[in-house]
Amino acid sequence: MYVCDLIEPVKAVLRRHTEVFSDKPSAIKDFKATIRVHPDATPIFQKARPVPYALREAVEKELDRLEKAGIVSKIDRSGWAAPKSDKSIRICGDYKVTINQNLEEETYPLPNTEDLFAKLAGGTLFSKLDLAHAYQQLKLDQNSEKYLTINTHCGLYKYHHLSYGVGSAPSIFQAVMDQILQGLHHVTCFLDDILVTASTKEKHIRKLDEVLMRHGEVWPQSKTFQVIWGTASTKKDFTLLMKR
């Protein structure tokens, strides 16, 4: 998080909410994700894919971190199992060969740029709060855990939190974030990006304080936010801000 270029009142707001910037493992309170699968779906079990020897130690450390954080746990057997998706360190199942082809459609819509710009109309100062490891902070309900099992060179791991690569994950997470931020004017989100705006610095600082307070109530120990401070008077400016 780069705060050196922010004005002092904004720094003060961030310091008042230090608990929101904790690196400790956490989970969103009072929300759980449900993976909806067609009733007639047949479990699919895929073998583990090879991991380059140069990456094995790093992958094993990441699996250990996820296990200690309570995001995954090692299991002996499973009807469902997706292979690790690629040859990188990132732990993500290749769910397109297992669960994604058996998912029921999620109807909750993702906002487009027009929707976001309309909600933030009237604002000229923007800050973007980027939530790290967003999906992994949303717990799964118990029945959904088996669907997100991954098969690695270290064995089978069952997810207890939502994972990247699941076809319905974006809609599920967007619905949760919209509920968390409900009632906050000049605030909106797109997945793991929370956007805050106001017409003056003073109003923006108060709004940012309100957003972080709401976040702290639901996420008592969140991962780190990145804060981007900028202006956007046109949709083109706004689109560029979203990409930063």
CSV table of C-alpha atoms in Angstrom, one decimal:
chain,number,residue,atom,x,y,z
A,1,MET,CA,0.0,0.0,0.0
A,2,TYR,CA,1.5,3.3,-1.1
A,3,VAL,CA,0.4,6.1,1.3
A,4,CYS,CA,3.3,8.5,0.9
A,5,ASP,CA,1.6,10.5,-1.8
A,6,LEU,CA,-1.8,10.7,0.0
A,7,ILE,CA,-2.8,13.8,2.0
A,8,GLU,CA,-2.4,13.6,5.7
A,9,PRO,CA,-6.1,13.3,6.6
A,10,VAL,CA,-6.3,10.2,4.4
A,11,LYS,CA,-3.3,8.7,6.1
A,12,ALA,CA,-5.0,9.4,9.4
A,13,VAL,CA,-8.1,7.5,8.3
A,14,LEU,CA,-6.0,4.5,7.3
A,15,ARG,CA,-4.2,4.6,10.6
A,16,ARG,CA,-7.5,4.6,12.5
A,17,HIS,CA,-8.4,1.3,10.8
A,18,THR,CA,-5.2,-0.7,11.1
A,19,GLU,CA,-7.1,-3.8,11.9
A,20,VAL,CA,-8.4,-3.8,8.4
A,21,PHE,CA,-4.9,-4.1,7.1
A,22,SER,CA,-3.9,-7.1,9.1
A,23,ASP,CA,-2.0,-10.0,7.3
A,24,LYS,CA,-3.6,-12.5,9.6
A,25,PRO,CA,-5.9,-15.2,8.0
A,26,SER,CA,-9.5,-14.1,8.1
A,27,ALA,CA,-13.0,-14.8,6.8
A,28,ILE,CA,-16.0,-12.7,6.0
A,29,LYS,CA,-18.5,-12.9,8.9
A,30,ASP,CA,-22.1,-14.1,8.4
A,31,PHE,CA,-21.6,-15.1,4.7
A,32,LYS,CA,-20.9,-18.4,3.0
A,33,ALA,CA,-20.7,-19.4,-0.6
A,34,THR,CA,-22.8,-22.2,-2.1
A,35,ILE,CA,-21.6,-24.1,-5.2
A,36,ARG,CA,-24.8,-25.2,-7.0
A,37,VAL,CA,-24.3,-28.3,-9.1
A,38,HIS,CA,-26.8,-30.0,-11.4
A,39,PRO,CA,-28.5,-32.8,-9.5
A,40,ASP,CA,-27.6,-35.4,-12.0
A,41,ALA,CA,-23.9,-34.5,-12.2
A,42,THR,CA,-21.4,-37.4,-12.0
A,43,PRO,CA,-18.3,-36.7,-10.0
A,44,ILE,CA,-15.1,-36.2,-12.0
A,45,PHE,CA,-11.7,-37.2,-10.7
A,46,GLN,CA,-8.6,-36.0,-12.5
A,47,LYS,CA,-5.0,-37.0,-11.8
A,48,ALA,CA,-2.5,-34.6,-10.5
A,49,ARG,CA,-0.4,-32.8,-13.1
A,50,PRO,CA,3.4,-32.8,-12.8
A,51,VAL,CA,5.0,-29.7,-11.2
A,52,PRO,CA,8.5,-28.6,-12.4
A,53,TYR,CA,11.1,-29.6,-9.8
A,54,ALA,CA,12.3,-25.9,-9.6
A,55,LEU,CA,8.8,-24.9,-8.4
A,56,ARG,CA,8.0,-27.8,-6.1
A,57,GLU,CA,9.4,-26.3,-2.9
A,58,ALA,CA,7.5,-23.0,-3.5
A,59,VAL,CA,4.3,-24.8,-4.3
A,60,GLU,CA,4.6,-26.9,-1.2
A,61,LYS,CA,5.1,-23.8,0.9
A,62,GLU,CA,2.0,-22.2,-0.6
A,63,LEU,CA,0.0,-25.4,0.2
A,64,ASP,CA,1.3,-25.3,3.7
A,65,ARG,CA,0.3,-21.6,4.1
A,66,LEU,CA,-3.2,-22.3,2.8
A,67,GLU,CA,-3.6,-25.3,5.2
A,68,LYS,CA,-2.4,-23.3,8.2
A,69,ALA,CA,-4.8,-20.5,7.3
A,70,GLY,CA,-7.7,-23.0,7.2
A,71,ILE,CA,-8.4,-22.4,3.5
A,72,VAL,CA,-7.6,-26.0,2.6
A,73,SER,CA,-7.1,-29.3,4.4
A,74,LYS,CA,-5.5,-32.5,3.2
A,75,ILE,CA,-7.9,-35.5,2.7
A,76,ASP,CA,-7.4,-39.1,1.7
A,77,ARG,CA,-10.1,-39.6,-0.9
A,78,SER,CA,-12.7,-37.7,-2.9
A,79,GLY,CA,-15.1,-38.3,-5.7
A,80,TRP,CA,-14.3,-34.9,-7.2
A,81,ALA,CA,-10.8,-33.8,-7.9
A,82,ALA,CA,-9.4,-31.1,-10.2
A,83,PRO,CA,-5.8,-30.9,-11.2
A,84,LYS,CA,-3.7,-27.9,-10.3
A,85,SER,CA,-4.3,-25.5,-13.1
A,86,ASP,CA,-0.8,-24.5,-14.3
A,87,LYS,CA,2.9,-24.8,-13.6
A,88,SER,CA,3.1,-21.6,-11.5
A,89,ILE,CA,3.3,-21.3,-7.7
A,90,ARG,CA,-0.3,-20.1,-7.5
A,91,ILE,CA,-2.6,-22.8,-6.1
A,92,CYS,CA,-5.7,-23.0,-8.3
A,93,GLY,CA,-7.7,-26.0,-9.5
A,94,ASP,CA,-8.4,-26.4,-13.2
A,95,TYR,CA,-12.1,-26.5,-12.6
A,96,LYS,CA,-13.1,-26.3,-16.2
A,97,VAL,CA,-12.4,-30.0,-16.6
A,98,THR,CA,-14.4,-30.9,-13.5
A,99,ILE,CA,-17.0,-28.8,-11.7
A,100,ASN,CA,-17.5,-25.9,-14.1
A,101,GLN,CA,-19.2,-28.1,-16.7
A,102,ASN,CA,-21.7,-29.2,-14.1
A,103,LEU,CA,-22.6,-25.8,-12.5
A,104,GLU,CA,-26.0,-24.4,-12.3
A,105,GLU,CA,-26.1,-20.9,-13.8
A,106,GLU,CA,-25.6,-18.0,-11.3
A,107,THR,CA,-28.0,-15.2,-12.3
A,108,TYR,CA,-26.5,-12.4,-10.2
A,109,PRO,CA,-25.1,-9.9,-12.7
A,110,LEU,CA,-21.6,-8.4,-12.7
A,111,PRO,CA,-21.6,-4.6,-13.1
A,112,ASN,CA,-20.1,-3.1,-16.3
A,113,THR,CA,-18.3,0.2,-16.5
A,114,GLU,CA,-21.6,2.0,-17.3
A,115,ASP,CA,-23.2,0.7,-14.2
A,116,LEU,CA,-20.2,1.6,-12.0
A,117,PHE,CA,-20.0,5.1,-13.5
A,118,ALA,CA,-23.7,5.7,-12.9
A,119,LYS,CA,-23.5,4.8,-9.2
A,120,LEU,CA,-20.5,7.2,-8.7
A,121,ALA,CA,-22.0,10.1,-10.7
A,122,GLY,CA,-21.2,13.5,-9.3
A,123,GLY,CA,-17.8,12.4,-7.8
A,124,THR,CA,-14.5,13.8,-9.1
A,125,LEU,CA,-12.1,12.3,-6.5
A,126,PHE,CA,-11.8,8.5,-6.4
A,127,SER,CA,-10.0,6.0,-4.3
A,128,LYS,CA,-9.8,2.3,-5.1
A,129,LEU,CA,-9.5,-0.3,-2.4
A,130,ASP,CA,-8.0,-3.5,-3.7
A,131,LEU,CA,-8.8,-6.6,-1.6
A,132,ALA,CA,-6.0,-9.2,-1.8
A,133,HIS,CA,-6.9,-13.0,-1.9
A,134,ALA,CA,-10.6,-11.9,-2.1
A,135,TYR,CA,-12.3,-15.2,-2.9
A,136,GLN,CA,-10.3,-17.1,-0.3
A,137,GLN,CA,-11.8,-15.0,2.5
A,138,LEU,CA,-15.3,-16.3,1.7
A,139,LYS,CA,-16.1,-19.6,3.4
A,140,LEU,CA,-17.9,-22.4,1.6
A,141,ASP,CA,-20.9,-24.1,3.1
A,142,GLN,CA,-20.0,-27.7,4.1
A,143,ASN,CA,-21.8,-29.4,1.2
A,144,SER,CA,-19.9,-27.3,-1.4
A,145,GLU,CA,-16.4,-28.2,-0.1
A,146,LYS,CA,-16.1,-31.5,-1.9
A,147,TYR,CA,-16.6,-29.9,-5.3
A,148,LEU,CA,-13.4,-27.8,-5.0
A,149,THR,CA,-11.0,-30.6,-4.1
A,150,ILE,CA,-7.7,-30.3,-6.0
A,151,ASN,CA,-5.2,-33.0,-6.8
A,152,THR,CA,-1.6,-32.1,-6.4
A,153,HIS,CA,1.8,-33.8,-6.3
A,154,CYS,CA,1.4,-33.7,-2.5
A,155,GLY,CA,-2.0,-35.4,-2.5
A,156,LEU,CA,-5.6,-34.3,-2.3
A,157,TYR,CA,-6.7,-31.0,-0.7
A,158,LYS,CA,-10.3,-29.9,0.0
A,159,TYR,CA,-11.1,-26.2,0.0
A,160,HIS,CA,-13.0,-24.7,2.9
A,161,HIS,CA,-13.1,-21.3,1.3
A,162,LEU,CA,-14.0,-20.2,-2.2
A,163,SER,CA,-11.3,-20.7,-4.8
A,164,TYR,CA,-10.3,-19.0,-8.1
A,165,GLY,CA,-11.2,-20.8,-11.3
A,166,VAL,CA,-14.7,-21.7,-10.2
A,167,GLY,CA,-17.1,-20.5,-12.9
A,168,SER,CA,-19.7,-19.2,-10.5
A,169,ALA,CA,-17.2,-17.5,-8.1
A,170,PRO,CA,-17.4,-14.0,-9.6
A,171,SER,CA,-21.2,-13.8,-9.3
A,172,ILE,CA,-21.2,-15.3,-5.8
A,173,PHE,CA,-18.5,-12.9,-4.6
A,174,GLN,CA,-20.1,-9.8,-6.2
A,175,ALA,CA,-23.4,-10.6,-4.5
A,176,VAL,CA,-21.7,-10.8,-1.1
A,177,MET,CA,-19.8,-7.5,-1.7
A,178,ASP,CA,-22.9,-5.7,-2.8
A,179,GLN,CA,-24.7,-6.8,0.4
A,180,ILE,CA,-21.7,-5.7,2.6
A,181,LEU,CA,-21.7,-2.2,1.0
A,182,GLN,CA,-25.5,-1.8,0.8
A,183,GLY,CA,-26.7,1.7,1.8
A,184,LEU,CA,-23.3,3.4,1.3
A,185,HIS,CA,-23.8,6.2,-1.3
A,186,HIS,CA,-21.1,7.0,-3.7
A,187,VAL,CA,-19.5,3.6,-3.0
A,188,THR,CA,-19.6,0.6,-5.3
A,189,CYS,CA,-17.5,-2.4,-6.1
A,190,PHE,CA,-16.4,-4.7,-8.9
A,191,LEU,CA,-15.4,-8.0,-7.4
A,192,ASP,CA,-12.4,-7.2,-5.2
A,193,ASP,CA,-12.2,-3.5,-6.1
A,194,ILE,CA,-14.1,-1.1,-3.9
A,195,LEU,CA,-14.5,2.3,-5.4
A,196,VAL,CA,-15.2,5.4,-3.3
A,197,THR,CA,-15.9,8.9,-4.5
A,198,ALA,CA,-17.0,12.4,-3.4
A,199,SER,CA,-17.1,15.9,-4.8
A,200,THR,CA,-14.6,17.3,-2.2
A,201,LYS,CA,-11.6,16.0,-0.3
A,202,GLU,CA,-13.4,16.5,3.0
A,203,LYS,CA,-16.4,14.4,2.0
A,204,HIS,CA,-14.2,11.8,0.4
A,205,ILE,CA,-12.2,11.4,3.6
A,206,ARG,CA,-15.4,10.9,5.6
A,207,LYS,CA,-16.7,8.4,3.1
A,208,LEU,CA,-13.5,6.5,3.1
A,209,ASP,CA,-13.7,6.3,6.9
A,210,GLU,CA,-17.2,5.0,6.7
A,211,VAL,CA,-16.3,2.3,4.2
A,212,LEU,CA,-13.3,1.1,6.2
A,213,MET,CA,-15.5,1.0,9.3
A,214,ARG,CA,-18.1,-1.1,7.5
A,215,HIS,CA,-15.4,-3.4,6.2
A,216,GLY,CA,-13.9,-3.8,9.7
A,217,GLU,CA,-17.3,-4.9,11.1
A,218,VAL,CA,-17.6,-7.7,8.5
A,219,TRP,CA,-13.9,-8.5,8.0
A,220,PRO,CA,-12.3,-8.0,11.5
A,221,GLN,CA,-8.9,-9.1,10.1
A,222,SER,CA,-8.7,-8.4,6.4
A,223,LYS,CA,-5.9,-8.7,4.0
A,224,THR,CA,-4.1,-5.6,2.8
A,225,PHE,CA,-5.8,-2.9,0.8
A,226,GLN,CA,-4.1,-0.9,-1.9
A,227,VAL,CA,-5.3,2.7,-2.1
A,228,ILE,CA,-5.2,4.6,-5.3
A,229,TRP,CA,-6.1,8.3,-5.1
A,230,GLY,CA,-7.0,10.1,-8.4
A,231,THR,CA,-9.5,12.1,-10.4
A,232,ALA,CA,-11.9,11.0,-13.0
A,233,SER,CA,-14.2,13.5,-14.7
A,234,THR,CA,-15.0,11.4,-17.8
A,235,LYS,CA,-15.8,7.7,-18.4
A,236,LYS,CA,-12.4,7.4,-20.1
A,237,ASP,CA,-10.7,8.7,-17.0
A,238,PHE,CA,-12.7,6.3,-14.9
A,239,THR,CA,-11.9,3.3,-17.1
A,240,LEU,CA,-8.2,4.2,-16.8
A,241,LEU,CA,-8.5,4.4,-13.0
A,242,MET,CA,-10.2,1.0,-12.9
A,243,LYS,CA,-7.2,-0.5,-14.7
A,244,ARG,CA,-4.6,0.9,-12.3
